[in-house]
JSON list of C-alpha atoms and ligand atoms in Angstrom, two decimals:
[
{"chain": "H", "resi": 1, "resn": "MET", "atom": "CA", "xyz": [4.65, -15.18, -7.16]},
{"chain": "H", "resi": 2, "resn": "LYS", "atom": "CA", "xyz": [7.24, -14.72, -9.77]},
{"chain": "H", "resi": 3, "resn": "ILE", "atom": "CA", "xyz": [9.47, -11.49, -9.63]},
{"chain": "H", "resi": 4, "resn": "THR", "atom": "CA", "xyz": [10.87, -11.09, -13.14]},
{"chain": "H", "resi": 5, "resn": "SER", "atom": "CA", "xyz": [12.15, -7.47, -12.65]},
{"chain": "H", "resi": 6, "resn": "ALA", "atom": "CA", "xyz": [11.59, -5.24, -10.10]},
{"chain": "H", "resi": 7, "resn": "GLU", "atom": "CA", "xyz": [13.08, -1.25, -10.52]},
{"chain": "H", "resi": 8, "resn": "PHE", "atom": "CA", "xyz": [13.15, 2.08, -8.61]},
{"chain": "H", "resi": 9, "resn": "ILE", "atom": "CA", "xyz": [11.46, 4.67, -11.11]},
{"chain": "H", "resi": 10, "resn": "ILE", "atom": "CA", "xyz": [11.17, 8.33, -9.26]},
{"chain": "H", "resi": 11, "resn": "SER", "atom": "CA", "xyz": [10.85, 9.83, -5.89]},
{"chain": "H", "resi": 12, "resn": "ALA", "atom": "CA", "xyz": [8.11, 12.02, -6.75]},
{"chain": "H", "resi": 13, "resn": "VAL", "atom": "CA", "xyz": [7.56, 15.29, -4.79]},
{"chain": "H", "resi": 14, "resn": "GLY", "atom": "CA", "xyz": [4.16, 15.76, -6.94]},
{"chain": "H", "resi": 15, "resn": "PRO", "atom": "CA", "xyz": [1.92, 14.81, -9.48]},
{"chain": "H", "resi": 16, "resn": "ALA", "atom": "CA", "xyz": [4.04, 16.35, -12.48]},
{"chain": "H", "resi": 17, "resn": "GLN", "atom": "CA", "xyz": [6.74, 13.72, -11.54]},
{"chain": "H", "resi": 18, "resn": "TYR", "atom": "CA", "xyz": [3.95, 10.98, -11.17]},
{"chain": "H", "resi": 19, "resn": "PRO", "atom": "CA", "xyz": [4.60, 7.78, -14.16]},
{"chain": "H", "resi": 20, "resn": "GLU", "atom": "CA", "xyz": [2.03, 8.90, -17.25]},
{"chain": "H", "resi": 21, "resn": "ASP", "atom": "CA", "xyz": [2.13, 5.06, -18.58]},
{"chain": "H", "resi": 22, "resn": "GLY", "atom": "CA", "xyz": [-1.19, 4.21, -16.85]},
{"chain": "H", "resi": 23, "resn": "LEU", "atom": "CA", "xyz": [-0.10, 1.13, -15.00]},
{"chain": "H", "resi": 24, "resn": "PRO", "atom": "CA", "xyz": [-1.90, 0.07, -11.79]},
{"chain": "H", "resi": 25, "resn": "GLU", "atom": "CA", "xyz": [-0.57, 1.55, -8.48]},
{"chain": "H", "resi": 26, "resn": "VAL", "atom": "CA", "xyz": [-0.63, -0.41, -4.99]},
{"chain": "H", "resi": 27, "resn": "ALA", "atom": "CA", "xyz": [0.44, 2.40, -2.47]},
{"chain": "H", "resi": 28, "resn": "LEU", "atom": "CA", "xyz": [1.52, 1.29, 1.35]},
{"chain": "H", "resi": 29, "resn": "ALA", "atom": "CA", "xyz": [0.73, 3.50, 3.95]},
{"chain": "H", "resi": 30, "resn": "GLY", "atom": "CA", "xyz": [1.51, 3.52, 7.71]},
{"chain": "H", "resi": 31, "resn": "ARG", "atom": "CA", "xyz": [3.04, 4.98, 10.42]},
{"chain": "H", "resi": 32, "resn": "SER", "atom": "CA", "xyz": [6.88, 6.03, 10.15]},
{"chain": "H", "resi": 33, "resn": "ASN", "atom": "CA", "xyz": [9.18, 2.88, 10.99]},
{"chain": "H", "resi": 34, "resn": "VAL", "atom": "CA", "xyz": [6.33, 0.42, 11.08]},
{"chain": "H", "resi": 35, "resn": "GLY", "atom": "CA", "xyz": [7.90, -1.54, 8.09]},
{"chain": "H", "resi": 36, "resn": "LYS", "atom": "CA", "xyz": [6.65, -0.60, 4.87]},
{"chain": "H", "resi": 37, "resn": "SER", "atom": "CA", "xyz": [9.97, -0.38, 2.84]},
{"chain": "H", "resi": 38, "resn": "SER", "atom": "CA", "xyz": [10.77, -3.88, 4.50]},
{"chain": "H", "resi": 39, "resn": "LEU", "atom": "CA", "xyz": [7.29, -5.36, 3.37]},
{"chain": "H", "resi": 40, "resn": "ILE", "atom": "CA", "xyz": [8.06, -4.07, -0.28]},
{"chain": "H", "resi": 41, "resn": "ASN", "atom": "CA", "xyz": [11.51, -5.60, -0.50]},
{"chain": "H", "resi": 42, "resn": "LYS", "atom": "CA", "xyz": [10.27, -8.92, 0.93]},
{"chain": "H", "resi": 43, "resn": "LEU", "atom": "CA", "xyz": [7.10, -9.08, -1.43]},
{"chain": "H", "resi": 44, "resn": "ILE", "atom": "CA", "xyz": [9.86, -8.53, -4.35]},
{"chain": "H", "resi": 45, "resn": "GLN", "atom": "CA", "xyz": [12.46, -10.68, -2.89]},
{"chain": "H", "resi": 46, "resn": "ARG", "atom": "CA", "xyz": [15.21, -7.73, -3.31]},
{"chain": "H", "resi": 47, "resn": "ARG", "atom": "CA", "xyz": [17.29, -7.09, -0.09]},
{"chain": "H", "resi": 48, "resn": "ASN", "atom": "CA", "xyz": [17.29, -3.42, -0.49]},
{"chain": "H", "resi": 49, "resn": "LEU", "atom": "CA", "xyz": [15.49, -1.90, -3.47]},
{"chain": "H", "resi": 50, "resn": "ALA", "atom": "CA", "xyz": [13.00, -0.04, -1.36]},
{"chain": "H", "resi": 51, "resn": "ARG", "atom": "CA", "xyz": [15.28, 2.02, 1.22]},
{"chain": "H", "resi": 52, "resn": "THR", "atom": "CA", "xyz": [14.79, 1.22, 4.67]},
{"chain": "H", "resi": 53, "resn": "SER", "atom": "CA", "xyz": [15.62, 3.86, 6.91]},
{"chain": "H", "resi": 54, "resn": "SER", "atom": "CA", "xyz": [17.59, 4.54, 10.17]},
{"chain": "H", "resi": 55, "resn": "GLN", "atom": "CA", "xyz": [16.07, 8.21, 10.04]},
{"chain": "H", "resi": 56, "resn": "PRO", "atom": "CA", "xyz": [12.07, 8.02, 10.47]},
{"chain": "H", "resi": 57, "resn": "GLY", "atom": "CA", "xyz": [10.15, 10.57, 8.83]},
{"chain": "H", "resi": 58, "resn": "LYS", "atom": "CA", "xyz": [12.81, 11.78, 6.35]},
{"chain": "H", "resi": 59, "resn": "THR", "atom": "CA", "xyz": [11.06, 10.44, 3.55]},
{"chain": "H", "resi": 60, "resn": "GLN", "atom": "CA", "xyz": [8.70, 12.90, 2.28]},
{"chain": "H", "resi": 61, "resn": "GLN", "atom": "CA", "xyz": [8.37, 11.75, -1.35]},
{"chain": "H", "resi": 62, "resn": "LEU", "atom": "CA", "xyz": [6.44, 8.92, -2.68]},
{"chain": "H", "resi": 63, "resn": "ASN", "atom": "CA", "xyz": [8.87, 6.49, -3.88]},
{"chain": "H", "resi": 64, "resn": "TYR", "atom": "CA", "xyz": [7.72, 4.35, -7.38]},
{"chain": "H", "resi": 65, "resn": "TYR", "atom": "CA", "xyz": [9.00, 0.87, -7.84]},
{"chain": "H", "resi": 66, "resn": "ARG", "atom": "CA", "xyz": [7.89, -1.12, -11.12]},
{"chain": "H", "resi": 67, "resn": "ILE", "atom": "CA", "xyz": [7.32, -4.54, -10.69]},
{"chain": "H", "resi": 68, "resn": "ASN", "atom": "CA", "xyz": [7.13, -7.04, -13.41]},
{"chain": "H", "resi": 69, "resn": "GLU", "atom": "CA", "xyz": [6.41, -4.17, -15.82]},
{"chain": "H", "resi": 70, "resn": "ASN", "atom": "CA", "xyz": [2.81, -4.42, -14.73]},
{"chain": "H", "resi": 71, "resn": "VAL", "atom": "CA", "xyz": [2.25, -2.85, -11.53]},
{"chain": "H", "resi": 72, "resn": "TYR", "atom": "CA", "xyz": [3.60, 0.17, -9.48]},
{"chain": "H", "resi": 73, "resn": "PHE", "atom": "CA", "xyz": [4.36, -0.03, -5.49]},
{"chain": "H", "resi": 74, "resn": "VAL", "atom": "CA", "xyz": [4.30, 3.14, -4.23]},
{"chain": "H", "resi": 75, "resn": "ASP", "atom": "CA", "xyz": [6.17, 3.59, -0.87]},
{"chain": "H", "resi": 76, "resn": "VAL", "atom": "CA", "xyz": [4.31, 6.63, 0.79]},
{"chain": "H", "resi": 77, "resn": "PRO", "atom": "CA", "xyz": [6.01, 8.43, 3.59]},
{"chain": "H", "resi": 78, "resn": "GLY", "atom": "CA", "xyz": [5.20, 7.64, 7.34]},
{"chain": "H", "resi": 79, "resn": "TYR", "atom": "CA", "xyz": [2.99, 8.85, 9.31]},
{"chain": "H", "resi": 80, "resn": "GLY", "atom": "CA", "xyz": [2.86, 10.01, 12.89]},
{"chain": "H", "resi": 81, "resn": "PHE", "atom": "CA", "xyz": [6.35, 10.87, 13.69]},
{"chain": "H", "resi": 82, "resn": "ALA", "atom": "CA", "xyz": [7.01, 13.23, 16.54]},
{"chain": "H", "resi": 83, "resn": "LYS", "atom": "CA", "xyz": [9.56, 15.31, 15.31]},
{"chain": "H", "resi": 84, "resn": "VAL", "atom": "CA", "xyz": [8.15, 16.65, 12.32]},
{"chain": "H", "resi": 85, "resn": "SER", "atom": "CA", "xyz": [7.28, 20.21, 12.11]},
{"chain": "H", "resi": 86, "resn": "LYS", "atom": "CA", "xyz": [3.80, 21.51, 11.77]},
{"chain": "H", "resi": 87, "resn": "THR", "atom": "CA", "xyz": [4.27, 23.09, 8.33]},
{"chain": "H", "resi": 88, "resn": "GLN", "atom": "CA", "xyz": [5.93, 19.55, 7.07]},
{"chain": "H", "resi": 89, "resn": "ARG", "atom": "CA", "xyz": [3.12, 17.69, 8.58]},
{"chain": "H", "resi": 90, "resn": "GLU", "atom": "CA", "xyz": [0.46, 20.05, 6.64]},
{"chain": "H", "resi": 91, "resn": "ALA", "atom": "CA", "xyz": [2.34, 19.58, 3.68]},
{"chain": "H", "resi": 92, "resn": "TRP", "atom": "CA", "xyz": [2.41, 15.85, 3.80]},
{"chain": "H", "resi": 93, "resn": "GLY", "atom": "CA", "xyz": [-1.04, 15.78, 4.21]},
{"chain": "H", "resi": 94, "resn": "LYS", "atom": "CA", "xyz": [-2.00, 17.92, 1.63]},
{"chain": "H", "resi": 95, "resn": "MET", "atom": "CA", "xyz": [0.18, 15.67, -0.78]},
{"chain": "H", "resi": 96, "resn": "ILE", "atom": "CA", "xyz": [-1.32, 12.37, 0.44]},
{"chain": "H", "resi": 97, "resn": "GLU", "atom": "CA", "xyz": [-4.86, 13.66, 0.25]},
{"chain": "H", "resi": 98, "resn": "ALA", "atom": "CA", "xyz": [-4.47, 14.66, -3.54]},
{"chain": "H", "resi": 99, "resn": "TYR", "atom": "CA", "xyz": [-2.91, 11.48, -4.15]},
{"chain": "H", "resi": 100, "resn": "ILE", "atom": "CA", "xyz": [-5.43, 9.17, -2.54]},
{"chain": "H", "resi": 101, "resn": "GLN", "atom": "CA", "xyz": [-8.36, 11.38, -4.14]},
{"chain": "H", "resi": 102, "resn": "GLU", "atom": "CA", "xyz": [-7.08, 11.87, -7.53]},
{"chain": "H", "resi": 103, "resn": "ARG", "atom": "CA", "xyz": [-4.85, 9.10, -8.56]},
{"chain": "H", "resi": 104, "resn": "GLU", "atom": "CA", "xyz": [-6.69, 7.51, -11.05]},
{"chain": "H", "resi": 105, "resn": "PRO", "atom": "CA", "xyz": [-4.22, 4.39, -11.62]},
{"chain": "H", "resi": 106, "resn": "LEU", "atom": "CA", "xyz": [-4.46, 3.81, -7.81]},
{"chain": "H", "resi": 107, "resn": "LYS", "atom": "CA", "xyz": [-5.88, 0.27, -7.44]},
{"chain": "H", "resi": 108, "resn": "LEU", "atom": "CA", "xyz": [-5.30, -0.73, -3.71]},
{"chain": "H", "resi": 109, "resn": "VAL", "atom": "CA", "xyz": [-4.06, 0.73, -0.36]},
{"chain": "H", "resi": 110, "resn": "MET", "atom": "CA", "xyz": [-2.05, -1.20, 1.84]},
{"chain": "H", "resi": 111, "resn": "GLN", "atom": "CA", "xyz": [-2.19, 0.15, 5.24]},
{"chain": "H", "resi": 112, "resn": "VAL", "atom": "CA", "xyz": [0.54, -1.32, 7.28]},
{"chain": "H", "resi": 113, "resn": "ILE", "atom": "CA", "xyz": [0.31, -1.53, 11.31]},
{"chain": "H", "resi": 114, "resn": "ASP", "atom": "CA", "xyz": [2.18, -3.30, 13.88]},
{"chain": "H", "resi": 115, "resn": "LEU", "atom": "CA", "xyz": [1.14, -6.21, 14.86]},
{"chain": "H", "resi": 116, "resn": "ARG", "atom": "CA", "xyz": [2.72, -6.32, 18.27]},
{"chain": "H", "resi": 117, "resn": "HIS", "atom": "CA", "xyz": [0.87, -3.30, 19.66]},
{"chain": "H", "resi": 118, "resn": "PRO", "atom": "CA", "xyz": [-2.94, -1.99, 19.43]},
{"chain": "H", "resi": 119, "resn": "PRO", "atom": "CA", "xyz": [-3.31, 0.19, 16.50]},
{"chain": "H", "resi": 120, "resn": "THR", "atom": "CA", "xyz": [-2.51, 3.83, 17.13]},
{"chain": "H", "resi": 121, "resn": "LYS", "atom": "CA", "xyz": [-4.46, 6.82, 17.37]},
{"chain": "H", "resi": 122, "resn": "ASP", "atom": "CA", "xyz": [-2.91, 7.97, 13.96]},
{"chain": "H", "resi": 123, "resn": "ASP", "atom": "CA", "xyz": [-3.63, 4.43, 12.74]},
{"chain": "H", "resi": 124, "resn": "VAL", "atom": "CA", "xyz": [-7.27, 4.60, 13.40]},
{"chain": "H", "resi": 125, "resn": "LEU", "atom": "CA", "xyz": [-7.60, 8.15, 11.84]},
{"chain": "H", "resi": 126, "resn": "MET", "atom": "CA", "xyz": [-5.81, 6.87, 8.79]},
{"chain": "H", "resi": 127, "resn": "TYR", "atom": "CA", "xyz": [-7.90, 3.99, 8.49]},
{"chain": "H", "resi": 128, "resn": "ASN", "atom": "CA", "xyz": [-11.38, 5.70, 8.77]},
{"chain": "H", "resi": 129, "resn": "TRP", "atom": "CA", "xyz": [-10.15, 8.15, 6.44]},
{"chain": "H", "resi": 130, "resn": "LEU", "atom": "CA", "xyz": [-9.01, 5.79, 3.86]},
{"chain": "H", "resi": 131, "resn": "THR", "atom": "CA", "xyz": [-12.56, 3.92, 4.14]},
{"chain": "H", "resi": 132, "resn": "HIS", "atom": "CA", "xyz": [-13.86, 6.89, 3.03]},
{"chain": "H", "resi": 133, "resn": "TYR", "atom": "CA", "xyz": [-12.54, 6.77, -0.24]},
{"chain": "H", "resi": 134, "resn": "ASN", "atom": "CA", "xyz": [-13.61, 4.06, -2.88]},
{"chain": "H", "resi": 135, "resn": "ILE", "atom": "CA", "xyz": [-10.32, 2.43, -3.39]},
{"chain": "H", "resi": 136, "resn": "PRO", "atom": "CA", "xyz": [-10.16, -0.80, -2.00]},
{"chain": "H", "resi": 137, "resn": "LEU", "atom": "CA", "xyz": [-7.97, -1.27, 1.08]},
{"chain": "H", "resi": 138, "resn": "CYS", "atom": "CA", "xyz": [-5.83, -4.16, 2.88]},
{"chain": "H", "resi": 139, "resn": "ILE", "atom": "CA", "xyz": [-4.67, -3.93, 6.47]},
{"chain": "H", "resi": 140, "resn": "VAL", "atom": "CA", "xyz": [-1.25, -5.53, 6.74]},
{"chain": "H", "resi": 141, "resn": "ALA", "atom": "CA", "xyz": [-0.05, -6.31, 10.44]},
{"chain": "H", "resi": 142, "resn": "THR", "atom": "CA", "xyz": [3.50, -6.88, 10.13]},
{"chain": "H", "resi": 143, "resn": "LYS", "atom": "CA", "xyz": [6.35, -7.79, 12.53]},
{"chain": "H", "resi": 144, "resn": "ALA", "atom": "CA", "xyz": [4.34, -10.88, 13.33]},
{"chain": "H", "resi": 145, "resn": "ASP", "atom": "CA", "xyz": [8.06, -12.87, 13.76]},
{"chain": "H", "resi": 146, "resn": "LYS", "atom": "CA", "xyz": [8.17, -10.52, 17.00]},
{"chain": "H", "resi": 147, "resn": "LEU", "atom": "CA", "xyz": [5.62, -12.61, 18.66]},
{"chain": "H", "resi": 148, "resn": "PRO", "atom": "CA", "xyz": [5.05, -15.89, 19.84]},
{"chain": "H", "resi": 149, "resn": "LYS", "atom": "CA", "xyz": [2.47, -17.84, 17.62]},
{"chain": "H", "resi": 150, "resn": "SER", "atom": "CA", "xyz": [0.21, -18.34, 20.22]},
{"chain": "H", "resi": 151, "resn": "GLN", "atom": "CA", "xyz": [-0.45, -14.65, 20.50]},
{"chain": "H", "resi": 152, "resn": "TRP", "atom": "CA", "xyz": [-0.95, -13.80, 17.04]},
{"chain": "H", "resi": 153, "resn": "GLN", "atom": "CA", "xyz": [-5.02, -14.44, 16.73]},
{"chain": "H", "resi": 154, "resn": "LYS", "atom": "CA", "xyz": [-5.32, -12.42, 19.92]},
{"chain": "H", "resi": 155, "resn": "HIS", "atom": "CA", "xyz": [-3.49, -9.59, 18.47]},
{"chain": "H", "resi": 156, "resn": "LEU", "atom": "CA", "xyz": [-5.13, -9.77, 15.33]},
{"chain": "H", "resi": 157, "resn": "LYS", "atom": "CA", "xyz": [-8.61, -9.72, 16.92]},
{"chain": "H", "resi": 158, "resn": "GLN", "atom": "CA", "xyz": [-7.37, -6.46, 18.89]},
{"chain": "H", "resi": 159, "resn": "VAL", "atom": "CA", "xyz": [-6.52, -4.91, 15.45]},
{"chain": "H", "resi": 160, "resn": "ARG", "atom": "CA", "xyz": [-9.87, -5.56, 13.88]},
{"chain": "H", "resi": 161, "resn": "VAL", "atom": "CA", "xyz": [-11.70, -4.27, 17.02]},
{"chain": "H", "resi": 162, "resn": "THR", "atom": "CA", "xyz": [-9.78, -1.50, 17.33]},
{"chain": "H", "resi": 163, "resn": "LEU", "atom": "CA", "xyz": [-9.71, -0.09, 13.77]},
{"chain": "H", "resi": 164, "resn": "GLY", "atom": "CA", "xyz": [-13.32, -1.33, 13.68]},
{"chain": "H", "resi": 165, "resn": "MET", "atom": "CA", "xyz": [-12.96, -3.28, 10.74]},
{"chain": "H", "resi": 166, "resn": "ARG", "atom": "CA", "xyz": [-15.95, -5.21, 9.65]},
{"chain": "H", "resi": 167, "resn": "PRO", "atom": "CA", "xyz": [-15.45, -8.68, 9.89]},
{"chain": "H", "resi": 168, "resn": "ASP", "atom": "CA", "xyz": [-14.95, -9.56, 6.10]},
{"chain": "H", "resi": 169, "resn": "ALA", "atom": "CA", "xyz": [-12.70, -6.60, 5.39]},
{"chain": "H", "resi": 170, "resn": "PRO", "atom": "CA", "xyz": [-9.24, -8.02, 4.54]},
{"chain": "H", "resi": 171, "resn": "LEU", "atom": "CA", "xyz": [-6.43, -8.13, 7.18]},
{"chain": "H", "resi": 172, "resn": "ILE", "atom": "CA", "xyz": [-3.00, -10.02, 6.37]},
{"chain": "H", "resi": 173, "resn": "MET", "atom": "CA", "xyz": [-0.65, -11.00, 9.12]},
{"chain": "H", "resi": 174, "resn": "PHE", "atom": "CA", "xyz": [2.90, -10.52, 7.73]},
{"chain": "H", "resi": 175, "resn": "SER", "atom": "CA", "xyz": [6.75, -10.88, 8.24]},
{"chain": "H", "resi": 176, "resn": "ALA", "atom": "CA", "xyz": [8.93, -9.05, 6.30]},
{"chain": "H", "resi": 177, "resn": "GLU", "atom": "CA", "xyz": [11.51, -11.45, 8.60]},
{"chain": "H", "resi": 178, "resn": "THR", "atom": "CA", "xyz": [10.10, -14.98, 7.79]},
{"chain": "H", "resi": 179, "resn": "GLY", "atom": "CA", "xyz": [8.04, -14.06, 4.63]},
{"chain": "H", "resi": 180, "resn": "ALA", "atom": "CA", "xyz": [4.93, -15.41, 6.30]},
{"chain": "H", "resi": 181, "resn": "GLY", "atom": "CA", "xyz": [1.88, -13.64, 4.56]},
{"chain": "H", "resi": 182, "resn": "ARG", "atom": "CA", "xyz": [3.57, -13.02, 1.24]},
{"chain": "H", "resi": 183, "resn": "GLU", "atom": "CA", "xyz": [1.62, -15.25, -1.16]},
{"chain": "H", "resi": 184, "resn": "GLU", "atom": "CA", "xyz": [-1.57, -14.33, 0.51]},
{"chain": "H", "resi": 185, "resn": "LEU", "atom": "CA", "xyz": [-0.83, -10.35, -0.02]},
{"chain": "H", "resi": 186, "resn": "TRP", "atom": "CA", "xyz": [0.23, -11.42, -3.75]},
{"chain": "H", "resi": 187, "resn": "GLU", "atom": "CA", "xyz": [-3.27, -12.91, -4.00]},
{"chain": "H", "resi": 188, "resn": "ILE", "atom": "CA", "xyz": [-5.03, -9.48, -3.25]},
{"chain": "H", "resi": 189, "resn": "ILE", "atom": "CA", "xyz": [-2.52, -7.29, -5.32]},
{"chain": "H", "resi": 190, "resn": "ASN", "atom": "CA", "xyz": [-3.07, -9.59, -8.33]},
{"chain": "H", "resi": 191, "resn": "LYS", "atom": "CA", "xyz": [-6.93, -9.61, -7.61]},
{"chain": "H", "resi": 192, "resn": "TYR", "atom": "CA", "xyz": [-6.93, -5.38, -7.62]},
{"chain": "H", "resi": 193, "resn": "ALA", "atom": "CA", "xyz": [-4.10, -4.46, -9.50]},
{"chain": "H", "resi": 194, "resn": "VAL", "atom": "CA", "xyz": [-2.25, -6.98, -11.59]},
{"chain": "H", "resi": 195, "resn": "GLN", "atom": "CA", "xyz": [-3.40, -7.73, -15.27]},
{"chain": "H", "resi": 196, "resn": "SER", "atom": "CA", "xyz": [-1.86, -10.16, -17.37]},
{"chain": "H", "resi": 197, "resn": "PRO", "atom": "CA", "xyz": [-1.17, -8.46, -21.22]},
{"chain": "H", "resi": 198, "resn": "SER", "atom": "CA", "xyz": [-4.18, -10.80, -22.60]},
{"chain": "H", "resi": 199, "resn": "GLU", "atom": "CA", "xyz": [-6.43, -9.35, -19.66]},
{"chain": "H", "resi": 200, "resn": "ILE", "atom": "CA", "xyz": [-5.37, -5.87, -20.27]},
{"chain": "H", "resi": 201, "resn": "ASP", "atom": "CA", "xyz": [-6.39, -6.36, -24.45]},
{"chain": "H", "resi": 202, "resn": "GLU", "atom": "CA", "xyz": [-9.66, -8.33, -22.97]},
{"chain": "H", "resi": 203, "resn": "ALA", "atom": "CA", "xyz": [-10.63, -5.43, -20.60]},
{"chain": "H", "resi": 204, "resn": "LYS", "atom": "CA", "xyz": [-10.11, -2.83, -23.32]},
{"chain": "H", "resi": 205, "resn": "THR", "atom": "CA", "xyz": [-12.30, -4.87, -25.92]},
{"chain": "H", "resi": 206, "resn": "VAL", "atom": "CA", "xyz": [-15.08, -4.83, -23.20]},
{"chain": "H", "resi": 207, "resn": "ASN", "atom": "CA", "xyz": [-14.79, -1.63, -22.11]},
{"chain": "H", "resi": 208, "resn": "ALA", "atom": "CA", "xyz": [-14.91, -0.74, -26.20]},
{"chain": "H", "resi": 209, "resn": "GLY", "atom": "CA", "xyz": [-18.10, -2.67, -26.58]},
{"chain": "H", "resi": 210, "resn": "LEU", "atom": "CA", "xyz": [-19.52, -1.25, -23.31]},
{"chain": "H", "resi": 211, "resn": "SER", "atom": "CA", "xyz": [-19.00, 2.63, -24.34]},
{"chain": "H", "resi": 212, "resn": "GLN", "atom": "CA", "xyz": [-20.32, 1.79, -27.71]},
{"chain": "H", "resi": 213, "resn": "GLU", "atom": "CA", "xyz": [-23.52, 0.34, -26.10]},
{"chain": "H", "resi": 214, "resn": "SER", "atom": "CA", "xyz": [-23.79, 3.05, -23.44]},
{"chain": "H", "resi": 215, "resn": "SER", "atom": "CA", "xyz": [-23.57, 5.81, -26.22]},
{"chain": "H", "resi": 216, "resn": "ALA", "atom": "CA", "xyz": [-26.14, 3.89, -28.25]},
{"chain": "H", "resi": 217, "resn": "ASP", "atom": "CA", "xyz": [-28.46, 3.68, -25.33]},
{"chain": "H", "resi": 218, "resn": "GLU", "atom": "CA", "xyz": [-28.17, 7.53, -25.03]},
{"chain": "H", "resi": 219, "resn": "LEU", "atom": "CA", "xyz": [-29.76, 7.91, -28.45]},
{"chain": "H", "resi": 220, "resn": "VAL", "atom": "CA", "xyz": [-32.51, 5.92, -28.01]},
{"chain": "C", "resi": 301, "resn": "LIG", "atom": "N1", "xyz": [11.73, -8.24, 13.00]},
{"chain": "C", "resi": 301, "resn": "LIG", "atom": "C1", "xyz": [11.26, -7.54, 12.04]},
{"chain": "C", "resi": 301, "resn": "LIG", "atom": "N2", "xyz": [11.87, -6.55, 11.83]},
{"chain": "C", "resi": 301, "resn": "LIG", "atom": "C2", "xyz": [11.17, -5.69, 10.73]},
{"chain": "C", "resi": 301, "resn": "LIG", "atom": "C3", "xyz": [10.00, -5.94, 9.99]},
{"chain": "C", "resi": 301, "resn": "LIG", "atom": "N3", "xyz": [9.47, -4.80, 9.31]},
{"chain": "C", "resi": 301, "resn": "LIG", "atom": "C4", "xyz": [10.41, -4.28, 9.39]},
{"chain": "C", "resi": 301, "resn": "LIG", "atom": "N4", "xyz": [11.23, -4.34, 10.23]},
{"chain": "C", "resi": 301, "resn": "LIG", "atom": "C5", "xyz": [12.40, -3.65, 11.01]},
{"chain": "C", "resi": 301, "resn": "LIG", "atom": "O1", "xyz": [11.90, -2.01, 11.13]},
{"chain": "C", "resi": 301, "resn": "LIG", "atom": "C6", "xyz": [12.80, -1.11, 11.24]},
{"chain": "C", "resi": 301, "resn": "LIG", "atom": "C7", "xyz": [11.79, -0.18, 10.20]},
{"chain": "C", "resi": 301, "resn": "LIG", "atom": "O2", "xyz": [11.48, -0.65, 8.64]},
{"chain": "C", "resi": 301, "resn": "LIG", "atom": "P1", "xyz": [11.32, 0.20, 7.85]},
{"chain": "C", "resi": 301, "resn": "LIG", "atom": "O3", "xyz": [10.91, -0.81, 6.63]},
{"chain": "C", "resi": 301, "resn": "LIG", "atom": "O4", "xyz": [12.50, 1.05, 7.17]},
{"chain": "C", "resi": 301, "resn": "LIG", "atom": "O5", "xyz": [10.07, 1.10, 8.04]},
{"chain": "C", "resi": 301, "resn": "LIG", "atom": "P2", "xyz": [9.24, 2.07, 7.44]},
{"chain": "C", "resi": 301, "resn": "LIG", "atom": "O6", "xyz": [7.83, 2.26, 7.44]},
{"chain": "C", "resi": 301, "resn": "LIG", "atom": "O7", "xyz": [9.70, 1.80, 5.71]},
{"chain": "C", "resi": 301, "resn": "LIG", "atom": "O8", "xyz": [9.75, 3.36, 7.57]},
{"chain": "C", "resi": 301, "resn": "LIG", "atom": "P3", "xyz": [9.61, 5.10, 7.35]},
{"chain": "C", "resi": 301, "resn": "LIG", "atom": "O9", "xyz": [10.07, 4.89, 5.62]},
{"chain": "C", "resi": 301, "resn": "LIG", "atom": "O10", "xyz": [10.51, 5.82, 8.02]},
{"chain": "C", "resi": 301, "resn": "LIG", "atom": "O11", "xyz": [8.19, 5.36, 7.15]},
{"chain": "C", "resi": 301, "resn": "LIG", "atom": "C8", "xyz": [13.79, -1.68, 10.29]},
{"chain": "C", "resi": 301, "resn": "LIG", "atom": "O12", "xyz": [14.87, -1.71, 11.15]},
{"chain": "C", "resi": 301, "resn": "LIG", "atom": "C9", "xyz": [13.58, -2.97, 9.83]},
{"chain": "C", "resi": 301, "resn": "LIG", "atom": "O13", "xyz": [14.27, -3.82, 9.85]},
{"chain": "C", "resi": 301, "resn": "LIG", "atom": "C10", "xyz": [9.38, -7.52, 10.55]},
{"chain": "C", "resi": 301, "resn": "LIG", "atom": "O14", "xyz": [8.43, -7.91, 9.65]},
{"chain": "C", "resi": 301, "resn": "LIG", "atom": "N5", "xyz": [9.95, -8.05, 11.60]},
{"chain": "C", "resi": 302, "resn": "LIG", "atom": "MG1", "xyz": [10.39, 3.48, 4.24]}
]
């Protein structure tokens, strides 16, 4: 995937600050410190556009990045950080819940987990919760470079079993260090969330046709 532009747009604390141009959004969810920001940087081939943190649990905003003028990556604050207070955790939960449930431009969620370890209790809770919503979901198992190649399959299987994933549910192995999985992930992003300008026009035409038909049907 060729990246022609990548820019930080806003750290949004609530819906009033979310972009209003209607471009599709891809959200990254995952445990604090798992590697979400590093994954974004690798996908867009920028060393440090998405801030990688030395202070896990600090980010409490949705960080919006606009890529190639046609999709937003939304870096969601990590969950499962022990030192966060109960009040902060509740505020986090409300914000994320509202975003996932109500955000119309959200087209794909990538839940990032650590390939080296079985998914945590929080990972399982998040997965179960996300699968309840009708949003395409892809699990990305990152930090693959930290395991010998001979163990990859065994660990991928552990991820599937622990999360209770269906055999055909998308699971991609990734490394922000080596770039493994980058093209595969872009294929999924393109499938669910990226439209070329001509496709956008086409979709508008098709939708216009559909709405005319359905209103005509209602008259019959
Ligand atoms: N070896 C290796 N290290 C990684 C990889 N991905 C992330 N890291 C390291 O893991 C640490 C955390 O990465 P971040 O990208 O900041 O994690 P995050 O999920 O954005 O963290 P929060 O924003 O706190 O939720 C950093 O030290 C990264 O360099 C990877 O694929 N391989
Ligand atoms: Mg981060």
